[in-house]
Coordinates of C-alpha atoms in Angstrom, one line a residue:
M177 CA -61.1 59.8 79.9
R178 CA -58.5 58.4 81.0
A179 CA -56.9 57.6 77.2
L180 CA -57.6 59.8 73.6
T181 CA -56.0 58.6 70.6
V182 CA -56.2 61.0 67.5
I183 CA -55.9 59.9 63.9
A184 CA -55.4 63.3 61.8
A185 CA -56.0 63.3 58.3
G186 CA -53.0 63.8 55.7
L187 CA -50.6 64.2 58.8
G188 CA -47.3 63.4 56.8
W189 CA -43.8 63.5 58.1
D190 CA -43.5 66.2 55.4
V191 CA -46.1 68.1 56.4
L192 CA -44.0 69.4 59.6
A193 CA -40.9 69.6 57.7
R194 CA -42.5 72.3 55.6
H195 CA -43.5 73.7 58.6
K196 CA -40.3 73.3 60.1
T197 CA -41.2 72.2 63.2
E198 CA -41.3 69.0 65.4
K199 CA -44.3 70.2 68.2
I200 CA -47.7 70.9 68.0
G201 CA -48.9 72.2 71.8
D202 CA -47.4 70.2 73.8
L203 CA -47.1 67.4 71.6
V204 CA -43.4 66.3 70.0
F205 CA -43.6 64.3 66.8
S206 CA -41.4 61.8 65.1
P207 CA -41.4 60.0 61.9
R208 CA -43.2 56.9 61.7
K209 CA -43.5 54.5 58.7
S210 CA -47.3 54.0 57.6
V211 CA -49.5 51.3 56.8
F212 CA -49.8 50.5 52.7
P213 CA -52.0 51.1 50.7
A214 CA -51.8 54.7 52.9
V215 CA -55.4 55.7 52.8
T216 CA -58.1 56.2 55.8
C217 CA -59.8 53.1 56.5
V218 CA -57.0 50.8 55.9
A219 CA -55.4 53.2 58.3
Q220 CA -57.7 53.4 60.9
A221 CA -58.4 49.0 60.9
S222 CA -54.5 48.3 61.5
I223 CA -55.1 50.7 64.6
R224 CA -58.0 49.3 65.8
T225 CA -56.5 46.2 65.4
G226 CA -53.1 46.1 65.4
L227 CA -52.9 44.1 62.6
S228 CA -52.0 44.0 58.7
P229 CA -54.1 45.1 56.0
A230 CA -54.0 41.7 54.6
E231 CA -55.3 39.8 58.0
H232 CA -58.0 42.9 59.3
G233 CA -59.0 42.7 55.7
V234 CA -59.0 46.5 54.5
V235 CA -57.0 46.9 51.6
S236 CA -58.7 49.9 50.3
N237 CA -61.5 52.7 51.0
G238 CA -63.7 50.1 49.6
K239 CA -64.1 46.4 49.7
W240 CA -64.6 43.7 45.8
M241 CA -67.8 42.1 47.3
E242 CA -67.3 38.4 45.4
E243 CA -71.0 37.6 46.9
L244 CA -72.6 40.7 45.5
Q245 CA -69.7 40.9 42.2
K246 CA -68.8 45.1 42.7
P247 CA -67.1 47.7 45.2
L248 CA -68.7 49.5 47.6
F249 CA -66.7 52.3 48.6
W250 CA -67.8 54.1 52.4
E251 CA -69.5 51.1 53.7
Q252 CA -70.1 52.0 57.7
S253 CA -70.3 48.2 59.6
A254 CA -67.5 47.6 61.9
R255 CA -67.6 44.3 60.9
L256 CA -65.5 44.4 57.7
V257 CA -63.1 45.2 60.5
K258 CA -62.0 41.3 60.9
G259 CA -59.1 40.6 64.6
R260 CA -59.8 41.4 67.6
R261 CA -59.9 45.3 69.1
V262 CA -56.5 46.8 71.2
W263 CA -59.3 47.6 73.5
E264 CA -60.5 44.0 74.5
K265 CA -58.6 42.6 76.7
A266 CA -57.2 38.9 76.8
D267 CA -59.0 37.6 80.0
G268 CA -62.4 38.7 77.3
G269 CA -63.3 41.2 79.8
T270 CA -63.0 45.0 77.5
A271 CA -62.3 49.3 78.2
S272 CA -65.2 51.2 77.9
V273 CA -64.7 53.0 74.4
G274 CA -65.2 56.1 72.1
L275 CA -65.4 56.2 68.5
F276 CA -65.7 59.6 66.7
F277 CA -66.2 60.1 62.9
L278 CA -64.2 56.8 62.5
Q279 CA -64.7 54.5 59.1
Q280 CA -66.8 51.7 59.7
S281 CA -67.4 52.4 63.7
L282 CA -71.4 51.3 62.9
G283 CA -72.3 48.3 65.0
E284 CA -68.6 48.6 67.5
N285 CA -69.4 47.0 70.6
V286 CA -68.5 49.9 72.2
A287 CA -69.9 52.9 75.0
A288 CA -70.0 55.9 72.5
I289 CA -69.9 56.3 68.4
V290 CA -70.3 59.7 66.3
S291 CA -70.2 58.9 62.7
P292 CA -71.5 61.2 60.4
A293 CA -74.9 59.2 58.4
P294 CA -76.9 62.0 55.4
I295 CA -80.1 60.0 54.9
H296 CA -79.9 60.3 51.0
K297 CA -83.1 61.9 49.5
H298 CA -85.2 60.5 46.5
G299 CA -85.7 63.7 44.9
G300 CA -82.2 64.2 45.2
G301 CA -79.9 65.7 48.6
M302 CA -79.6 64.8 51.3
I303 CA -81.3 65.4 55.1
M304 CA -77.4 66.5 57.1
S305 CA -77.6 63.9 59.9
C306 CA -75.1 62.0 62.2
Y307 CA -75.6 58.5 64.5
T308 CA -75.0 58.1 68.0
R309 CA -75.0 55.6 69.9
P310 CA -76.9 55.8 72.5
T311 CA -79.2 56.7 70.0
E312 CA -80.9 59.5 72.0
T313 CA -77.6 61.9 72.7
V314 CA -77.7 63.2 69.5
K315 CA -80.6 65.2 70.0
V316 CA -78.5 66.5 73.3
L317 CA -75.6 67.0 71.1
Q318 CA -77.3 69.1 68.9
K319 CA -78.8 71.7 71.7
V320 CA -75.1 71.2 73.0
A321 CA -72.9 71.5 70.3
G322 CA -75.4 72.3 67.1
K323 CA -76.1 71.0 63.9
F324 CA -72.9 69.2 62.4
P325 CA -72.4 70.6 58.9
L326 CA -71.7 67.6 57.1
Y327 CA -71.3 69.8 53.7
R328 CA -68.5 71.7 54.8
Y329 CA -67.2 67.5 56.1
W330 CA -66.8 67.0 52.3
G331 CA -67.5 67.5 48.9
P332 CA -66.6 71.2 47.4
L333 CA -67.6 73.2 50.0
A334 CA -65.4 71.0 53.0
S335 CA -63.3 73.1 55.2
P336 CA -60.2 73.0 57.6
K337 CA -62.9 74.5 60.1
V338 CA -65.2 71.4 60.5
G339 CA -62.8 69.7 62.7
R340 CA -64.3 72.3 64.9
K341 CA -67.8 70.9 65.2
C342 CA -66.0 67.4 65.5
L343 CA -64.1 69.1 68.5
D344 CA -67.3 70.4 69.7
W345 CA -69.2 67.1 69.3
F346 CA -66.5 64.7 70.7
E347 CA -66.4 67.4 74.0
A348 CA -70.1 67.1 74.2
M349 CA -70.3 63.5 74.1
T350 CA -67.7 62.4 75.9
S351 CA -68.9 64.9 79.3
V352 CA -73.0 63.7 78.9
Q353 CA -70.8 59.3 78.2
D354 CA -67.5 59.4 79.8
V355 CA -65.4 56.3 78.4
E356 CA -61.8 55.5 79.3
E357 CA -60.7 55.0 76.3
A358 CA -61.5 57.2 72.8
Y359 CA -60.4 57.4 69.5
L360 CA -60.9 60.2 67.5
Y361 CA -60.9 61.5 64.0
L362 CA -59.6 64.8 63.0
P363 CA -59.7 65.7 58.7
T364 CA -58.7 69.0 58.9
L365 CA -55.5 68.6 56.8
D366 CA -56.9 66.4 54.3
Y367 CA -59.3 68.9 51.9
A368 CA -56.4 71.9 51.2
A369 CA -53.7 69.5 49.5
Q370 CA -55.7 67.5 48.2
K371 CA -57.6 70.3 46.4
D372 CA -55.2 73.0 46.3
G373 CA -51.8 70.4 46.8
P374 CA -49.3 70.3 49.7
G375 CA -47.6 73.7 50.4
S376 CA -50.4 76.1 48.7
A377 CA -51.2 78.6 50.9
A378 CA -54.4 77.1 51.3
D379 CA -52.7 74.0 52.9
R380 CA -50.7 76.9 55.1
A381 CA -54.4 78.3 56.4
A382 CA -55.3 74.2 56.9
F383 CA -51.5 73.4 59.5
R384 CA -52.4 77.1 61.2
E385 CA -56.2 75.4 61.8
F386 CA -55.2 71.9 62.9
S387 CA -52.7 73.5 65.0
R388 CA -55.1 75.3 66.9
Q389 CA -57.8 72.6 67.5
I390 CA -55.0 70.0 68.5
E391 CA -53.4 72.8 71.0
R392 CA -57.6 72.5 72.5
L393 CA -57.2 69.3 72.7
C394 CA -53.9 69.5 74.6
R395 CA -56.2 71.8 77.1
I396 CA -59.1 69.4 77.0
C397 CA -56.8 66.3 78.0
M398 CA -55.1 68.3 80.8
E399 CA -58.2 69.1 82.6
R400 CA -59.3 65.8 82.1
G401 CA -56.3 64.1 83.4
C402 CA -56.0 61.7 80.3
S403 CA -53.1 61.2 77.6
L404 CA -53.1 62.2 75.0
Q405 CA -51.5 60.8 71.1
V406 CA -51.8 62.0 67.4
T407 CA -51.2 60.0 64.7
G408 CA -51.1 60.6 61.1
D409 CA -52.3 58.3 58.6
Y410 CA -50.4 59.4 55.1
N411 CA -48.8 61.9 53.7
I412 CA -49.9 63.8 50.6
T413 CA -47.9 64.5 47.9
P414 CA -47.9 66.7 44.7
V415 CA -49.8 65.9 41.8
T416 CA -47.4 66.6 38.5
A417 CA -49.1 64.5 36.2
E418 CA -52.7 63.6 34.7
A419 CA -54.2 61.0 36.6
V420 CA -53.9 57.7 35.1
R421 CA -57.2 55.3 33.7
P422 CA -56.8 51.1 34.2
N423 CA -60.6 51.2 33.3
V424 CA -60.2 52.5 30.1
I425 CA -57.5 50.2 29.3
L426 CA -59.3 46.4 31.1
R427 CA -62.6 47.9 29.0
R428 CA -60.9 48.1 26.0
A429 CA -59.3 44.7 26.1
G430 CA -62.9 43.4 27.0
L431 CA -61.6 42.7 30.3
F432 CA -64.1 45.0 31.9
R433 CA -67.7 45.6 30.2
T434 CA -70.5 48.2 30.5
R435 CA -73.8 48.1 29.2
T436 CA -76.0 51.2 27.5
V437 CA -78.7 53.0 29.5
G438 CA -79.7 56.6 27.8
G439 CA -76.4 56.5 26.6
M440 CA -75.1 56.4 29.1
A441 CA -71.7 53.5 30.1
Y442 CA -72.7 51.3 33.5
P443 CA -70.5 49.2 34.7
D444 CA -71.5 45.6 34.2
F445 CA -69.8 43.6 36.5
Y446 CA -71.3 40.2 36.6
Q447 CA -69.5 40.1 32.5
S448 CA -66.5 41.4 33.9
T449 CA -63.7 39.3 34.0
A450 CA -61.4 42.0 35.5
F451 CA -61.8 45.3 36.8
A452 CA -59.5 48.4 38.4
V453 CA -61.0 49.0 41.9
C454 CA -59.3 52.8 42.0
D455 CA -57.7 54.6 44.7
H456 CA -56.0 57.5 45.0
E457 CA -52.6 56.6 43.9
F458 CA -53.1 52.8 43.5
C459 CA -55.8 50.3 42.4
V460 CA -56.8 46.5 43.5
L461 CA -57.9 44.4 40.4
E462 CA -60.6 42.5 41.2
G463 CA -61.8 39.4 38.8
E464 CA -61.0 36.1 37.4
K465 CA -58.1 37.7 34.9
A466 CA -56.7 40.2 37.2
S467 CA -53.3 38.7 36.3
E468 CA -53.7 39.4 32.5
A469 CA -55.0 42.5 33.8
E470 CA -51.4 43.7 36.1
K471 CA -49.8 42.5 33.1
L472 CA -51.5 44.8 30.2
L473 CA -51.4 47.6 33.2
L474 CA -48.1 47.3 33.4
A475 CA -46.8 46.8 30.1
T476 CA -48.2 50.7 29.6
G477 CA -45.5 51.6 31.5
E478 CA -48.2 54.2 33.9
Y479 CA -48.4 51.3 36.2
V480 CA -45.4 50.7 38.5
R481 CA -45.8 46.6 41.3
P482 CA -45.5 47.8 45.3
G483 CA -42.1 46.5 47.0
T484 CA -42.4 44.2 50.1
E485 CA -45.2 46.6 51.8
S486 CA -47.8 45.2 49.1
V487 CA -50.9 43.1 50.5
P488 CA -50.6 38.8 50.1
G489 CA -53.4 37.7 48.2
K490 CA -54.0 41.3 46.9
T491 CA -53.0 42.1 43.2
I492 CA -52.3 46.0 43.3
L493 CA -50.3 48.3 41.1
L494 CA -49.3 51.6 41.9
A495 CA -49.6 55.2 39.4
Q496 CA -45.8 56.8 39.1
P497 CA -45.1 58.8 41.4
G498 CA -46.8 62.2 40.6
S499 CA -50.2 60.1 39.1
W500 CA -53.2 58.9 40.7
C501 CA -55.8 56.2 39.7
E502 CA -59.3 57.6 38.3
Y503 CA -61.9 55.0 38.7
K504 CA -63.7 56.2 34.8
W505 CA -63.8 53.9 32.1
W506 CA -65.5 56.2 29.5
T507 CA -62.7 59.2 27.8
D508 CA -66.3 60.4 26.2
D509 CA -68.2 62.8 28.5
R510 CA -71.8 61.5 27.0
E511 CA -71.1 58.2 28.2
A512 CA -70.6 59.4 31.6
P513 CA -73.0 57.9 34.5
D514 CA -75.8 59.9 35.8
F515 CA -73.3 60.1 39.3
A516 CA -70.2 61.2 37.3
A517 CA -70.4 65.2 37.8
H518 CA -71.5 64.2 41.7
V519 CA -70.9 64.1 45.2
D520 CA -71.7 60.3 45.7
I521 CA -69.2 58.0 47.6
H522 CA -71.1 55.4 47.9
N523 CA -72.7 54.1 44.4
K524 CA -69.4 55.3 42.1
P525 CA -67.6 52.2 42.3
G526 CA -64.3 54.1 43.0
Y527 CA -62.7 56.6 45.2
D528 CA -63.0 60.1 43.7
P529 CA -61.4 63.0 44.6
R530 CA -62.9 65.2 41.8
E531 CA -65.5 65.4 44.1
L532 CA -64.3 68.6 46.1
F533 CA -64.6 71.0 43.1
F534 CA -67.9 71.5 41.8
F535 CA -69.5 69.3 39.2
C536 CA -66.3 66.9 39.8
R537 CA -64.5 69.6 37.7
G538 CA -61.1 70.1 38.7
A539 CA -57.8 69.6 38.4
V540 CA -56.6 67.6 41.5
K541 CA -53.6 68.9 43.1
G542 CA -52.5 66.3 46.0
T543 CA -52.4 62.4 46.3
H544 CA -51.8 59.8 48.7
G545 CA -51.8 55.9 49.1
R546 CA -48.3 54.8 48.8
L547 CA -46.3 54.0 52.3
C548 CA -44.5 57.0 53.0
D549 CA -43.2 58.6 56.8
I550 CA -46.3 59.7 59.0
A551 CA -46.0 62.2 62.1
C552 CA -46.8 60.4 65.5
S553 CA -47.2 62.5 68.8
E554 CA -45.1 61.2 72.0
G555 CA -48.0 61.5 73.7
V556 CA -48.7 63.4 77.2

C-alpha cells in the first residue's frame, strides 16, 4: 500500500477546537471548507471524483429517482456517482485501489471492497454480513478479524468502538489483497455527537477512542511505508430547537399526497406534486411544484435558502440554525407507517437520526448539513 486516505465522520474543525489541539497522533490538522450539502454520501462522492455535487450528481444521502417516482436512501451502487475517479489516470490506466466502508462503492472497478451489506429477513431482523471483493475473502476476514458487528455500526447500540473493527477488517484485507491506494471510512465520531450532542461526555469519550484509532493507523502506515491523510466530512452542531417537518406543511397544502393502508398513512408519490427529501439540516424539494413548495415553506419562517454554496438545478432549503429537517408527514402517531419506529434505512424516504434511539424515540442533540469547516491533516 502506497497511500491511505481516511474519511472521518463528524471530524469538524470545532471538534479539535473543543479539545484545544491541532494534532492527533503524528498528524497535524488545519481547517478547510466542506462540500455542500455536508453529509456522508456527498462528501465521499466529491473525494472520489474531485467534482462538485452538481457534477457527480450526489446531493444527499438519498436520491429522488424520477423514473421510479420515489426517493431511495442509502443505495450502494457505485453508478450513482458520476464522473471519472481520482485514481483513474489520464491515459486510461488506473491504480490498484481498495475501498473500505465507503458508501456507494458496490460495483466500483477496484481491486478490493469491504462494505456493510446485511440481509434483511422476511420474518424481521437481519443477517449481519459484509460485502467483499474478492468475494471469497470474506471468510478469511471473518477468521482473522472476527465477525463484523453491524448492530454497533448504526442504530441504538451504535458504538465508537466499531471503528476498531473497521481497522481490523481493513488491516486484514490489505494483508491478503495488496493495493496501491486505499480509502477508509471511520464512523467513530458520528454517533455520540448526534445522539448526546457535541461536547457531551459521550462525545468526549468518542474523541479519545478516535484518537487511539488514528494512532493505530499512523503505526500501520509507518510499518508499511505508506502516506496517510485524514479528512473530516462535516461538522456536527448542537440541536437547540425542535425539528421542522416540511412534509407536514406540503401535505396540508395538498402537494404531498398519501394513501391510507390499515389506518397508516403511506406516501403516494405518483399523485404528489411536491415532496421534501429530508436529510439532517436540509431538504431537497422534488416534484413539478417544487418552486411552489419552496415559497410555502419559506413563508413559515422555519427555513432559509442556502447561500452561494447551493447546488445548481436543485431546490434546497435549510432549517434555521439549531434545528433539523424531519421526514415525517404525520402529526398523529396513529397514522405512522409500520417502519417509523424501527431501524429501516432503505424504506424510509428520508434520513432518520432518531434510529439511534430504541423505537426511534429520543431527542436528537446534534445535526449537520450546512457548509462548514472540517479538519484535514497535512499527511505523513
